[in-house]
Tab-separated table of N, CA and C in Angstrom:
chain	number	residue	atom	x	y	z
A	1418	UNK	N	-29.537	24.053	9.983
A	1418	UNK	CA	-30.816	23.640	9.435
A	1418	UNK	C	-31.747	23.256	10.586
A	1419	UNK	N	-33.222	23.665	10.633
A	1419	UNK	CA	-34.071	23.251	11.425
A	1419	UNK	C	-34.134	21.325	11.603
A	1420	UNK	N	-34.100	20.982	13.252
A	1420	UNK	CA	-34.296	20.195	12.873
A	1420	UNK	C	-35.932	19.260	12.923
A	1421	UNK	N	-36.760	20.281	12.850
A	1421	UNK	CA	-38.202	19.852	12.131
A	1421	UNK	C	-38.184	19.267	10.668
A	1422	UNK	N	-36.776	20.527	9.675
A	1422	UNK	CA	-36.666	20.019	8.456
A	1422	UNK	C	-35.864	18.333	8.303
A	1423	UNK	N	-34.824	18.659	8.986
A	1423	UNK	CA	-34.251	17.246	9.111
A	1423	UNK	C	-34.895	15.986	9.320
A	1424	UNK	N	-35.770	16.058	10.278
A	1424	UNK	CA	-36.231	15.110	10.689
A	1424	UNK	C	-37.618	14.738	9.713
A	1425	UNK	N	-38.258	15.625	8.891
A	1425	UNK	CA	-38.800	15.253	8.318
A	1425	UNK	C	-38.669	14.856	6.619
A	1426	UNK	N	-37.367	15.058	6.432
A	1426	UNK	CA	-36.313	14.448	5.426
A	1426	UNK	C	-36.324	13.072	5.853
A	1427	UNK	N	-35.531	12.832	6.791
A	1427	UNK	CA	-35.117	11.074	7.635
A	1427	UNK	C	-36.614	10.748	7.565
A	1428	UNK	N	-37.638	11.245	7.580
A	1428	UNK	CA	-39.034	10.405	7.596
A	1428	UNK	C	-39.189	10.271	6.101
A	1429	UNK	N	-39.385	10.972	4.880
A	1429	UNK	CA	-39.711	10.853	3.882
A	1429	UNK	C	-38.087	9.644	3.075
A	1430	UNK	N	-37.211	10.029	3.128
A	1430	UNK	CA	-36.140	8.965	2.552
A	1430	UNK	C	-36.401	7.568	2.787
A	1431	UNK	N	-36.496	7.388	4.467
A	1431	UNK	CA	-36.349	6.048	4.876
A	1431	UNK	C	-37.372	5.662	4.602
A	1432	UNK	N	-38.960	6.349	4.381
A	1432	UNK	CA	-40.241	5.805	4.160
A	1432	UNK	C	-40.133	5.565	2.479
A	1433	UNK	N	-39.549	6.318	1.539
A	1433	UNK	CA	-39.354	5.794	0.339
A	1433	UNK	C	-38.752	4.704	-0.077
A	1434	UNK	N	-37.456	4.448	0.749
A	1434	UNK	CA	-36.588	3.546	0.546
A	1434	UNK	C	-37.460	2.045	1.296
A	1435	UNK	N	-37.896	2.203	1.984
A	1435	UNK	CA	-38.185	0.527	2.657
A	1435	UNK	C	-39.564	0.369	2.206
A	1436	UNK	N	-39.454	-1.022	2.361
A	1436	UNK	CA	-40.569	-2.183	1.367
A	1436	UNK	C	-41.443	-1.904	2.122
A	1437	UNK	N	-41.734	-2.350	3.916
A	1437	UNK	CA	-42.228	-2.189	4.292
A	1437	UNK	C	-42.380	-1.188	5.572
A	1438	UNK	N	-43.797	-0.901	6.134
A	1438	UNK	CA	-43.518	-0.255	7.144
A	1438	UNK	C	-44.205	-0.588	8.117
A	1439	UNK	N	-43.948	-0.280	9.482
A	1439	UNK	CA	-44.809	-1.492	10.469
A	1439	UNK	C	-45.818	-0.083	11.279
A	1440	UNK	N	-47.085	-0.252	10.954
A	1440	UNK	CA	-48.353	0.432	11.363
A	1440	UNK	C	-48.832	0.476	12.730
A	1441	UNK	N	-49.059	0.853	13.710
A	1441	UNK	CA	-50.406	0.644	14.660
A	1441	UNK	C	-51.270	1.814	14.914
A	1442	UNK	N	-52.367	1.328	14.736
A	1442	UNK	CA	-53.623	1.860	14.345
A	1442	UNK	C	-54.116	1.936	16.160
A	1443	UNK	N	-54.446	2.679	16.316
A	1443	UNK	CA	-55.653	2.826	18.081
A	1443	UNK	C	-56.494	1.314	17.776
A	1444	UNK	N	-55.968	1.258	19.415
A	1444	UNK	CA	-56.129	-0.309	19.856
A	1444	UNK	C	-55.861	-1.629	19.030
A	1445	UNK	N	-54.522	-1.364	18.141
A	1445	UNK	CA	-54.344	-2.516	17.525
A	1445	UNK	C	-53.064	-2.738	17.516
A	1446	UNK	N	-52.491	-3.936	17.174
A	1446	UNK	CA	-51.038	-4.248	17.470
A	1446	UNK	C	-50.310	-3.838	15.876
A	1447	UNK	N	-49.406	-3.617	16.241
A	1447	UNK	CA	-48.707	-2.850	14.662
A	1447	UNK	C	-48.700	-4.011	13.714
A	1448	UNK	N	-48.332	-3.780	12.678
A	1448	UNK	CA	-48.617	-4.347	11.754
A	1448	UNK	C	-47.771	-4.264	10.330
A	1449	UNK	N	-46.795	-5.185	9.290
A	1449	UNK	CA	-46.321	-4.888	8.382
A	1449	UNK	C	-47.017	-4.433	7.245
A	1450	UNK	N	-47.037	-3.497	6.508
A	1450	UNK	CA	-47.629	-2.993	5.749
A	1450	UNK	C	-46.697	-2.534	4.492
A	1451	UNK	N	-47.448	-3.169	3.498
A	1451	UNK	CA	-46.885	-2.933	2.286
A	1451	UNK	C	-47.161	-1.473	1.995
A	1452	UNK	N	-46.549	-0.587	1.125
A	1452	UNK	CA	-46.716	1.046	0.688
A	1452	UNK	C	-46.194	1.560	-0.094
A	1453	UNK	N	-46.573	3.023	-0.492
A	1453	UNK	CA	-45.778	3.840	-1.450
A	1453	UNK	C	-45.808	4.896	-1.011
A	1454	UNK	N	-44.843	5.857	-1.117
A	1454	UNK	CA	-44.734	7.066	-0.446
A	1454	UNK	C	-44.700	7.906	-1.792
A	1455	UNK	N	-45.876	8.849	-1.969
A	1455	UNK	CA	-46.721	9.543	-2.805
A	1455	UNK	C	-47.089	11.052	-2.346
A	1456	UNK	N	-46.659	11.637	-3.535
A	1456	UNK	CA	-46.784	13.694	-2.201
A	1456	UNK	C	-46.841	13.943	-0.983
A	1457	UNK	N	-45.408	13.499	-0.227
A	1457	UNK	CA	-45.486	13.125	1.164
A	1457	UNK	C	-46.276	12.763	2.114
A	1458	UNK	N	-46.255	11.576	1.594
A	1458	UNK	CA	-47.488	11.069	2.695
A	1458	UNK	C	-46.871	9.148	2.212
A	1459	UNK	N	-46.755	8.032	3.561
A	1459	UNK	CA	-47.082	7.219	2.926
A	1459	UNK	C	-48.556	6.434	2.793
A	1460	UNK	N	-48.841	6.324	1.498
A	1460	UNK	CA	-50.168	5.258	1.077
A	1460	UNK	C	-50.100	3.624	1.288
A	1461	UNK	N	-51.455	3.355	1.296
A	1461	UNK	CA	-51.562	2.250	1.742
A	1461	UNK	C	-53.267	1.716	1.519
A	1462	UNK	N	-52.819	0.344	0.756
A	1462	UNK	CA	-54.564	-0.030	0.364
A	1462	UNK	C	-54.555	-1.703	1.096
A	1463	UNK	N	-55.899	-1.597	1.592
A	1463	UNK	CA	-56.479	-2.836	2.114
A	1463	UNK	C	-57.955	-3.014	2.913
A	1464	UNK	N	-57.943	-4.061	3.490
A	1464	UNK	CA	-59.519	-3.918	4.103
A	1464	UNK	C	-59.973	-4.807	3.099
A	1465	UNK	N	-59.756	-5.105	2.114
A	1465	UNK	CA	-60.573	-5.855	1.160
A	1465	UNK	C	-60.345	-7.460	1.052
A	1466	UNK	N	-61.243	-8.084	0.296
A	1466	UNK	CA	-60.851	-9.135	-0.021
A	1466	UNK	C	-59.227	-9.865	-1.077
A	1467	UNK	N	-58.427	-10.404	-0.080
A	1467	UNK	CA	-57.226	-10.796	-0.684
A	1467	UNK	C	-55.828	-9.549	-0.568
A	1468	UNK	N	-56.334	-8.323	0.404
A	1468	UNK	CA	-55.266	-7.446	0.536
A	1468	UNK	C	-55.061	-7.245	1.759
A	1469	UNK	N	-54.459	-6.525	2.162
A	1469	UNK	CA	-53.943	-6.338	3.830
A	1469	UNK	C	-54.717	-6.108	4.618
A	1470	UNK	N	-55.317	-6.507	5.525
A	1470	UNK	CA	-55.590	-5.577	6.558
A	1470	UNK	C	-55.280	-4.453	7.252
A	1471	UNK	N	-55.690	-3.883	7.669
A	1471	UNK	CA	-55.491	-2.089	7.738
A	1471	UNK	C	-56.747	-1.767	9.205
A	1472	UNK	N	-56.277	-2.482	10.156
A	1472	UNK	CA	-57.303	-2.736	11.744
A	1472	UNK	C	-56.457	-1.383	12.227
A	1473	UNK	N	-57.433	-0.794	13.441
A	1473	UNK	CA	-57.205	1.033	14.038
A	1473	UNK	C	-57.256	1.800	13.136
A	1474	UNK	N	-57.030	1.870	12.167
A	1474	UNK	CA	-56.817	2.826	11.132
A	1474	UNK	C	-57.995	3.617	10.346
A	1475	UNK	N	-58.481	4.915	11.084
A	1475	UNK	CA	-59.752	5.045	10.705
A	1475	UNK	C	-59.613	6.256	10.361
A	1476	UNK	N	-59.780	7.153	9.080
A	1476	UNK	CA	-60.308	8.285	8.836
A	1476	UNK	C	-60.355	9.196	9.876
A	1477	UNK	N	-59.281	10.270	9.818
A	1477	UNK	CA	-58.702	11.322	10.664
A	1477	UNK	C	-58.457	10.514	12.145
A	1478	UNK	N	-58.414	9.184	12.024
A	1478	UNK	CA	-57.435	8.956	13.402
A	1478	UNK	C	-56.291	9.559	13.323
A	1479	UNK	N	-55.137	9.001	14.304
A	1479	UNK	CA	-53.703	8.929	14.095
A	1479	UNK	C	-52.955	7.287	13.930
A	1480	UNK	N	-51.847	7.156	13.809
A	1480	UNK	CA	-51.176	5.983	13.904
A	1480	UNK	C	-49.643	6.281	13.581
A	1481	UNK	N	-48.534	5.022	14.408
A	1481	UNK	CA	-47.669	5.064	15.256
A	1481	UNK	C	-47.439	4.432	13.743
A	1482	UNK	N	-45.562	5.035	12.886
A	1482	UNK	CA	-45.315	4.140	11.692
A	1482	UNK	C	-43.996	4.000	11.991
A	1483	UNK	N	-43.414	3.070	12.310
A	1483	UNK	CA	-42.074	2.471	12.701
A	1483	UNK	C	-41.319	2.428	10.994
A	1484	UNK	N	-40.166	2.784	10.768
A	1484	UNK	CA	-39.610	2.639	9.479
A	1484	UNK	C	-38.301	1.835	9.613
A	1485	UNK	N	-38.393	0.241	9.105
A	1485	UNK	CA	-36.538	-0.161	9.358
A	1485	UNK	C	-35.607	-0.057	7.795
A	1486	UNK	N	-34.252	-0.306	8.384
A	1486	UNK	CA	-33.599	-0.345	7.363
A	1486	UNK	C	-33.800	-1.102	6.105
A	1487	UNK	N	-33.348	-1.224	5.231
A	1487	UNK	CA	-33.576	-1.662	3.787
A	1487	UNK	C	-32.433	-2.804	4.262
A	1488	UNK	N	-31.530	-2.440	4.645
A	1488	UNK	CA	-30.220	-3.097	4.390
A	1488	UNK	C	-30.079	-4.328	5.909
A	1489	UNK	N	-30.135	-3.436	6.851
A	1489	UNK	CA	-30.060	-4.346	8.256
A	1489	UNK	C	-30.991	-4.656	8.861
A	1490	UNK	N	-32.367	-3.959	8.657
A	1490	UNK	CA	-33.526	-4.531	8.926
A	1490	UNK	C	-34.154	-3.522	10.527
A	1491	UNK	N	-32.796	-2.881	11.253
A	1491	UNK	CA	-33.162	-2.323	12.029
A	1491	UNK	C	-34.197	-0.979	12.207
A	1492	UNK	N	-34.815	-0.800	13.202
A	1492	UNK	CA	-34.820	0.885	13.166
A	1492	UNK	C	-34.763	1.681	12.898
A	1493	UNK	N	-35.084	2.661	12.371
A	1493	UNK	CA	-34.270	4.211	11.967
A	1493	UNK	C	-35.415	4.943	12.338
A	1494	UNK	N	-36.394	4.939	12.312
A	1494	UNK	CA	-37.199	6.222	12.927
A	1494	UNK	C	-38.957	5.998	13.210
A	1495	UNK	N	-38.962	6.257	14.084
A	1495	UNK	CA	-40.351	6.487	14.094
A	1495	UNK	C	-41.348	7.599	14.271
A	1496	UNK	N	-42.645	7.602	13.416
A	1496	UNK	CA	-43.320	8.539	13.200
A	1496	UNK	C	-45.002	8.517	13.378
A	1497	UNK	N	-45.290	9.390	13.664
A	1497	UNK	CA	-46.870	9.710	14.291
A	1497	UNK	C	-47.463	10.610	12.697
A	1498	UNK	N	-48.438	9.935	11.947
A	1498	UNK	CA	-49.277	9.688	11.233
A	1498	UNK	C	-50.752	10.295	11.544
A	1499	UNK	N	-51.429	11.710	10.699
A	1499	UNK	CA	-52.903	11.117	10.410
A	1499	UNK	C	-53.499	10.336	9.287
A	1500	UNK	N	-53.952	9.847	9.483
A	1500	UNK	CA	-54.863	9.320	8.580
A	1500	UNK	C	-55.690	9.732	7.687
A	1501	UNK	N	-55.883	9.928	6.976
A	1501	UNK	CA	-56.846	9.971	5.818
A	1501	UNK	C	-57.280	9.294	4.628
A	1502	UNK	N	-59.029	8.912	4.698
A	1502	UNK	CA	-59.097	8.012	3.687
A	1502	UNK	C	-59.510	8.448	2.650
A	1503	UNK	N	-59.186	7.984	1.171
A	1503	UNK	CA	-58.965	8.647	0.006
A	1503	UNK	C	-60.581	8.123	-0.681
A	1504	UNK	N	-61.329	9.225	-1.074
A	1504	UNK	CA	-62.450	8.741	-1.409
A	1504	UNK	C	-62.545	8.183	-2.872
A	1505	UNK	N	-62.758	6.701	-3.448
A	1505	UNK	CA	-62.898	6.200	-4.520
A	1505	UNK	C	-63.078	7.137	-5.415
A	1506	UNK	N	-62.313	6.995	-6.334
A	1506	UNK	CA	-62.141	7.551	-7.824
A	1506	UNK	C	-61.870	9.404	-7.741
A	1507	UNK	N	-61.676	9.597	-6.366
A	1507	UNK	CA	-61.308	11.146	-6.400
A	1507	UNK	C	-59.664	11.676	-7.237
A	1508	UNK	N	-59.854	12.475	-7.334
A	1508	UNK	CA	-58.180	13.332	-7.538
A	1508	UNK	C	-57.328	12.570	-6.989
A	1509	UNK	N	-57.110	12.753	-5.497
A	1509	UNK	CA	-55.879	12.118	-4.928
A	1509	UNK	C	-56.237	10.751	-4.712
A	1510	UNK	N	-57.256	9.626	-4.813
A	1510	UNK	CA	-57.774	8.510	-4.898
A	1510	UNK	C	-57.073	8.234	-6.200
A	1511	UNK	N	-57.016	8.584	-7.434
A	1511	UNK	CA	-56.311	8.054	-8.636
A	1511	UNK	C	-55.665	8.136	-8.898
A	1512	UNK	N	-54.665	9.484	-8.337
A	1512	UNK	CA	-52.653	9.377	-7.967
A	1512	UNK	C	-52.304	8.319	-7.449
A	1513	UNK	N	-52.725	8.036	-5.879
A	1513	UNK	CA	-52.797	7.129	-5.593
A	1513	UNK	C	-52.228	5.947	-6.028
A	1514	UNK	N	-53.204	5.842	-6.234
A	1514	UNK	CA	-54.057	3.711	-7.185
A	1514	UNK	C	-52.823	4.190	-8.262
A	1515	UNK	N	-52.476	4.500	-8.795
A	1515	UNK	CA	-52.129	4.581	-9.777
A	1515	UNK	C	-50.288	4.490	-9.447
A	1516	UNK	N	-49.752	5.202	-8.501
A	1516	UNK	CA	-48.676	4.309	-7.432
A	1516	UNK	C	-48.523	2.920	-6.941
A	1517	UNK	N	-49.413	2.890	-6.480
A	1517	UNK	CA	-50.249	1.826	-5.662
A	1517	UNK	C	-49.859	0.367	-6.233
A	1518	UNK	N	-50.451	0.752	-7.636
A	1518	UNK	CA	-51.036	-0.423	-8.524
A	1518	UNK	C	-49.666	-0.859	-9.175
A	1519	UNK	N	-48.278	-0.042	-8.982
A	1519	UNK	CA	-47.477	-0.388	-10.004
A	1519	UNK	C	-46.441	-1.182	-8.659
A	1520	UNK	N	-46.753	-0.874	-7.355
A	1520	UNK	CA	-46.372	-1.751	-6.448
A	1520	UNK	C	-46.635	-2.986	-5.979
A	1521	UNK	N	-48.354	-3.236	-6.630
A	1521	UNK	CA	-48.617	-4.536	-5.836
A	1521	UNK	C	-48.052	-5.757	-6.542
A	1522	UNK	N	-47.694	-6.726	-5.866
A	1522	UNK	CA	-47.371	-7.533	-6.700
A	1522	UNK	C	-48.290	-9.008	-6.541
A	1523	UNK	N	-48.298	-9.771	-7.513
A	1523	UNK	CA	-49.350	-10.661	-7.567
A	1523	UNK	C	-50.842	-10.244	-7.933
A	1524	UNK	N	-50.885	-9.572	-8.024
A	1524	UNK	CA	-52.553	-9.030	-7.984
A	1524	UNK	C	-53.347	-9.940	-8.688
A	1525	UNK	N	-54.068	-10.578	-8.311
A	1525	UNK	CA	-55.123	-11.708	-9.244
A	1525	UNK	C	-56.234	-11.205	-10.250
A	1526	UNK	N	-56.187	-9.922	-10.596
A	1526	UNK	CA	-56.911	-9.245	-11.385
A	1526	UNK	C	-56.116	-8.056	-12.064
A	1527	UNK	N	-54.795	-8.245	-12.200
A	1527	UNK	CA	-54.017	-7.568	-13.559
A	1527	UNK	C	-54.166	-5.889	-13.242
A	1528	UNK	N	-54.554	-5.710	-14.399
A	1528	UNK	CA	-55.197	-4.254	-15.013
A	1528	UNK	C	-56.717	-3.996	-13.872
A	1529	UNK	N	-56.956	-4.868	-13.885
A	1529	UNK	CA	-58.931	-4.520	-13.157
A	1529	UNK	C	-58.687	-4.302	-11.932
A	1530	UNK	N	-57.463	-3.923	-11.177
A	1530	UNK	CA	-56.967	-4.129	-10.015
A	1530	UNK	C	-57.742	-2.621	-9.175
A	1531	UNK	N	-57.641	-1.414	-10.063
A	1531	UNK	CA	-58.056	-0.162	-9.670
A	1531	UNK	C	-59.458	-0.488	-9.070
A	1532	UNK	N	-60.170	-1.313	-10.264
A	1532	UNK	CA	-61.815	-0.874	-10.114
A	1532	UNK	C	-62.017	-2.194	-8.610
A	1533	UNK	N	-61.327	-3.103	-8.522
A	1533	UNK	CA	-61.839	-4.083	-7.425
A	1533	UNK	C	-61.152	-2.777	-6.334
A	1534	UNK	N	-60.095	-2.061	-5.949
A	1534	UNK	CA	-59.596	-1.194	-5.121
A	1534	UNK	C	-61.027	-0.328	-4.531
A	1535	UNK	N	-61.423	0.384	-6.095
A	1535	UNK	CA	-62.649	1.572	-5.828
A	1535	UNK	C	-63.928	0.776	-5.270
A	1536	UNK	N	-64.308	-0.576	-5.174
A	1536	UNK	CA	-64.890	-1.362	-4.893
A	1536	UNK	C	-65.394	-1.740	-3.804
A	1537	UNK	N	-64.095	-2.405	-3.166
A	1537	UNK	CA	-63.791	-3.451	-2.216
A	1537	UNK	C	-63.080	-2.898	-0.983
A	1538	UNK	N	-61.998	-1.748	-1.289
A	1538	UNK	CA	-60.878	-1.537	-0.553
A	1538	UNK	C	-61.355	-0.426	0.170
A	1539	UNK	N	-60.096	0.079	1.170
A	1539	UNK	CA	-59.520	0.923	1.135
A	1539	UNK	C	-58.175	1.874	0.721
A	1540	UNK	N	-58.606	3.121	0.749
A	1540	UNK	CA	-56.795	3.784	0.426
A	1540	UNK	C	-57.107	4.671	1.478
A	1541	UNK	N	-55.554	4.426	2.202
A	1541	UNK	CA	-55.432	5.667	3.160
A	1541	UNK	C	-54.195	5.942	3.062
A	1542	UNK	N	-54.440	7.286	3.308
A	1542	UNK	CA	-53.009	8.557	3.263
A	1542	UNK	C	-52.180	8.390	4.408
A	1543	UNK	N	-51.282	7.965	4.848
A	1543	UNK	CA	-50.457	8.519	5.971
A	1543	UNK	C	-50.070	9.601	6.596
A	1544	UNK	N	-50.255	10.789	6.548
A	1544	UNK	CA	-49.347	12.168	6.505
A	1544	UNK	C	-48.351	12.537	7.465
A	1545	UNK	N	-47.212	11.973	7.831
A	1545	UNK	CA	-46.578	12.530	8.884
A	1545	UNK	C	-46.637	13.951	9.632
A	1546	UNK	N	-46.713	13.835	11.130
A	1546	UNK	CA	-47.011	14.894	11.755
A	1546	UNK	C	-45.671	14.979	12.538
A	1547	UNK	N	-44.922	14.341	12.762
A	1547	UNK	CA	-44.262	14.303	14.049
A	1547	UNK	C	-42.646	13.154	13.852
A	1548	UNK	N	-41.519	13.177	14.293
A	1548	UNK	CA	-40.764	12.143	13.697
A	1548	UNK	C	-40.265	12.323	15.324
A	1549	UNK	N	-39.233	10.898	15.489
A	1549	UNK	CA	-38.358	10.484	16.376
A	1549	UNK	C	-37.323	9.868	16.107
A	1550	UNK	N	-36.052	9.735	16.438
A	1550	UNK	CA	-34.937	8.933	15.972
A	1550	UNK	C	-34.454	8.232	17.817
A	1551	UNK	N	-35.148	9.193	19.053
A	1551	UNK	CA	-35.030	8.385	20.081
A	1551	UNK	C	-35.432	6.933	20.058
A	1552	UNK	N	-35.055	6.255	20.057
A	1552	UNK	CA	-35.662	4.507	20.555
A	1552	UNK	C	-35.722	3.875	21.425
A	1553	UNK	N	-36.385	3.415	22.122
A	1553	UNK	CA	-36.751	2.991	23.023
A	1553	UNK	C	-35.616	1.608	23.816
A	1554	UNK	N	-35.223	1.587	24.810
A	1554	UNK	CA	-34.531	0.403	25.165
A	1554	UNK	C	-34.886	-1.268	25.248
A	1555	UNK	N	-34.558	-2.008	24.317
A	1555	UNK	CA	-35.021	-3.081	24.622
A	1555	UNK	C	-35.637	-3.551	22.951
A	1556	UNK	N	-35.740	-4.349	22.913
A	1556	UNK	CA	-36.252	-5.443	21.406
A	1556	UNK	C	-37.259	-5.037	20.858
A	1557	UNK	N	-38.520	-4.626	21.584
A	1557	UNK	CA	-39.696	-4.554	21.664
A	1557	UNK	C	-40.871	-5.784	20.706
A	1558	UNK	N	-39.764	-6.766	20.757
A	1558	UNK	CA	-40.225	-7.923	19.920
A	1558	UNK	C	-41.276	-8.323	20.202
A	1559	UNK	N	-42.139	-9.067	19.695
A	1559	UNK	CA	-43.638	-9.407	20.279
A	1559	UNK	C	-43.906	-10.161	19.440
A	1560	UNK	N	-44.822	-11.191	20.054
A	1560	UNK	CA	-45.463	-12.385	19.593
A	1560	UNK	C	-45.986	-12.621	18.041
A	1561	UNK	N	-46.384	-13.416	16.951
A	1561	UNK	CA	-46.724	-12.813	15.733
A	1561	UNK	C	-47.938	-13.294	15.774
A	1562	UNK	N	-48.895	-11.915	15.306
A	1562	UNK	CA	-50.338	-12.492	14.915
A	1562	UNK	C	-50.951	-13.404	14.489
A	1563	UNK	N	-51.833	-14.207	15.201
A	1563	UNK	CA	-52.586	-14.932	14.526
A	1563	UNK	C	-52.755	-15.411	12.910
A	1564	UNK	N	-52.337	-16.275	12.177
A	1564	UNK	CA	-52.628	-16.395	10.659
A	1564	UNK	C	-52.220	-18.135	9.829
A	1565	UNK	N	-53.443	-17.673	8.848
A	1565	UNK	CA	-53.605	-19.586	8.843
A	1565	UNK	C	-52.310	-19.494	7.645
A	1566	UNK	N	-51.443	-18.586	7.712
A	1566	UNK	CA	-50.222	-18.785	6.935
A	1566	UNK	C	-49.220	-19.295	7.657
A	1567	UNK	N	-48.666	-20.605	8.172
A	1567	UNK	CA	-48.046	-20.731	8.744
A	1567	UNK	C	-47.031	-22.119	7.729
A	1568	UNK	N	-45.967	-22.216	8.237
A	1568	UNK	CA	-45.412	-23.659	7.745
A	1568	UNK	C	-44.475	-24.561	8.040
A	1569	UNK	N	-45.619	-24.303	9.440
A	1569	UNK	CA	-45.400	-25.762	10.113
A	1569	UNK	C	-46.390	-26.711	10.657
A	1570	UNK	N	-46.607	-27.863	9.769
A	1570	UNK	CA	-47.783	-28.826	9.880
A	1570	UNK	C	-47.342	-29.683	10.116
A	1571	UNK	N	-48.302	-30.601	10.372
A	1571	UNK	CA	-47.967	-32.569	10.426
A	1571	UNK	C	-47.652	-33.028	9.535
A	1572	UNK	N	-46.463	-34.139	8.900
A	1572	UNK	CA	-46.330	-34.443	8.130
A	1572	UNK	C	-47.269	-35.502	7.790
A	1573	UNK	N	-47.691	-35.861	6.254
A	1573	UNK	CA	-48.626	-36.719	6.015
A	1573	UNK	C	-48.405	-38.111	6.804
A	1574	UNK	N	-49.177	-38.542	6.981
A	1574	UNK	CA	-48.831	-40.583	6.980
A	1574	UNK	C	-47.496	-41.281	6.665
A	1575	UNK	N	-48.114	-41.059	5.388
A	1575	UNK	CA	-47.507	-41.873	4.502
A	1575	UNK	C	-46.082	-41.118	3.328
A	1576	UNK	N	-45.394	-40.515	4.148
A	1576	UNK	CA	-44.643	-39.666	3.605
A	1576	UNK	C	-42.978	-40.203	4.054
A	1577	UNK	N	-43.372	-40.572	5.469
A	1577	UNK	CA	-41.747	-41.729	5.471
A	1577	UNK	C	-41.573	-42.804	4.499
A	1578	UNK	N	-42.660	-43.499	4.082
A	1578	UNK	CA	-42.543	-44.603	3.376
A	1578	UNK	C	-42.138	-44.182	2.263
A	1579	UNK	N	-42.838	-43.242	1.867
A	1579	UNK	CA	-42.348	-42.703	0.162
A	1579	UNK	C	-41.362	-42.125	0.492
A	1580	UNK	N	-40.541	-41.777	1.178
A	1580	UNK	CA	-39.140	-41.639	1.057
A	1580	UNK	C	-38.577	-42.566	0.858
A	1581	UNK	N	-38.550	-43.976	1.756
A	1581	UNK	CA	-37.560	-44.969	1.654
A	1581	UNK	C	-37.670	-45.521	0.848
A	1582	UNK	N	-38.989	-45.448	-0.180
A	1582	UNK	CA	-38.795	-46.253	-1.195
A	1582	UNK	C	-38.446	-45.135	-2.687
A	1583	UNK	N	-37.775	-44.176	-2.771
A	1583	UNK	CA	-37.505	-43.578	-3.283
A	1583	UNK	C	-35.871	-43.789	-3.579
A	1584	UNK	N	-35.311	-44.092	-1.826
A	1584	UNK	CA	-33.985	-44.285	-1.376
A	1584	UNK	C	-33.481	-45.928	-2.259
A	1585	UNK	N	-34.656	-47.280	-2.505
A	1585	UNK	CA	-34.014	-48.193	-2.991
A	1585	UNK	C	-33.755	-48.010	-4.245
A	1586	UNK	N	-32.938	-48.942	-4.625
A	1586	UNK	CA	-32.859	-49.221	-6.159
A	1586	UNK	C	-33.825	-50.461	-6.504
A	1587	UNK	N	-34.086	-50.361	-7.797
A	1587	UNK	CA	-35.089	-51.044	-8.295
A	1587	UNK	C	-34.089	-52.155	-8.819
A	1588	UNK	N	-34.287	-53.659	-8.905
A	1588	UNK	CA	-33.814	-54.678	-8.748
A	1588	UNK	C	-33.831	-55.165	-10.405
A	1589	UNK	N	-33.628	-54.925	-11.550
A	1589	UNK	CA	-34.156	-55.535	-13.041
A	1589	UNK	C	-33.787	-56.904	-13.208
């Protein structure tokens, strides 16, 4: 068997199977990205208010899509991506959304989720061009982006006290 075919099997499985996939867009640091892998290609919506960011990633760029395991979390392949952005309410814009929408989870607008998408967002296509299973030597671990999601703060004041008095017994 060719292994152009192979290798672009190992890109479509492992891109179906995992939650996420880690992105970098020209001049930007990669990135976890939620997706669905939809008529070979994986999709991906954001840019908007309350959804992912989606930074390098521009309409017939390219971008670098790292795929790890489901199970161990490692590696398994990486792949070189064009881009394409799906124009609101087109043909492949409402396959799409319509994938898309049965993946997101939380969505703060239910059902109305499409029309804030055609709105607000973006959708872009992934299309694999190119796969690798070589990897590179070394962790390639790196620092984590900037984000006011973090959880680790100061504890209040007054938060030892209300413990210890939680710890007595009340005297009747």
């Amino acid at each position: 068997m060719n292994d152009a075919l192979l290798g672009h099997a190992l890109v479509e499985e492992a891109t179906k199977k995992s939650g996420l996939i880690w992105v970098r867009g020209t001049g930007s640091p990669a990135r976890a990205l939620w997706h669905v892998w939809h008529e070979g290609a994986a999709h991906v919506v954001g840019d908007g208010p309350g959804e992912q960011p989606l930074p390098g990633l521009t309409d017939g760029g390219s971008a670098d899509v790292t795929v790890r395991s489901k199970d161990k979390g490692g590696r398994l392949v990486t792949w070189t991506a064009t881009v394409h952005e799906l124009a609101p309410r087109s043909e492949a814009w409402e396959a799409a959304v319509s994938e898309l929408k049965g993946k997101r989870l939380n969505a703060p607008d239910g059902e109305g989720v499409p029309e804030r998408w055609a709105r607000e967002c973006r959708v872009l296509r992934l299309e694999p061009v190119s796969s690798s299973t070589n990897h590179p030597e070394g962790s390639l671990s790196a620092t984590p982006l900037p984000s006011p999601a973090i959880t680790r703060r100061p504890i209040p004041a007054a938060l030892p006290r209300l413990l210890m008095r939680r710890g007595r017994k009340r005297a009747d």
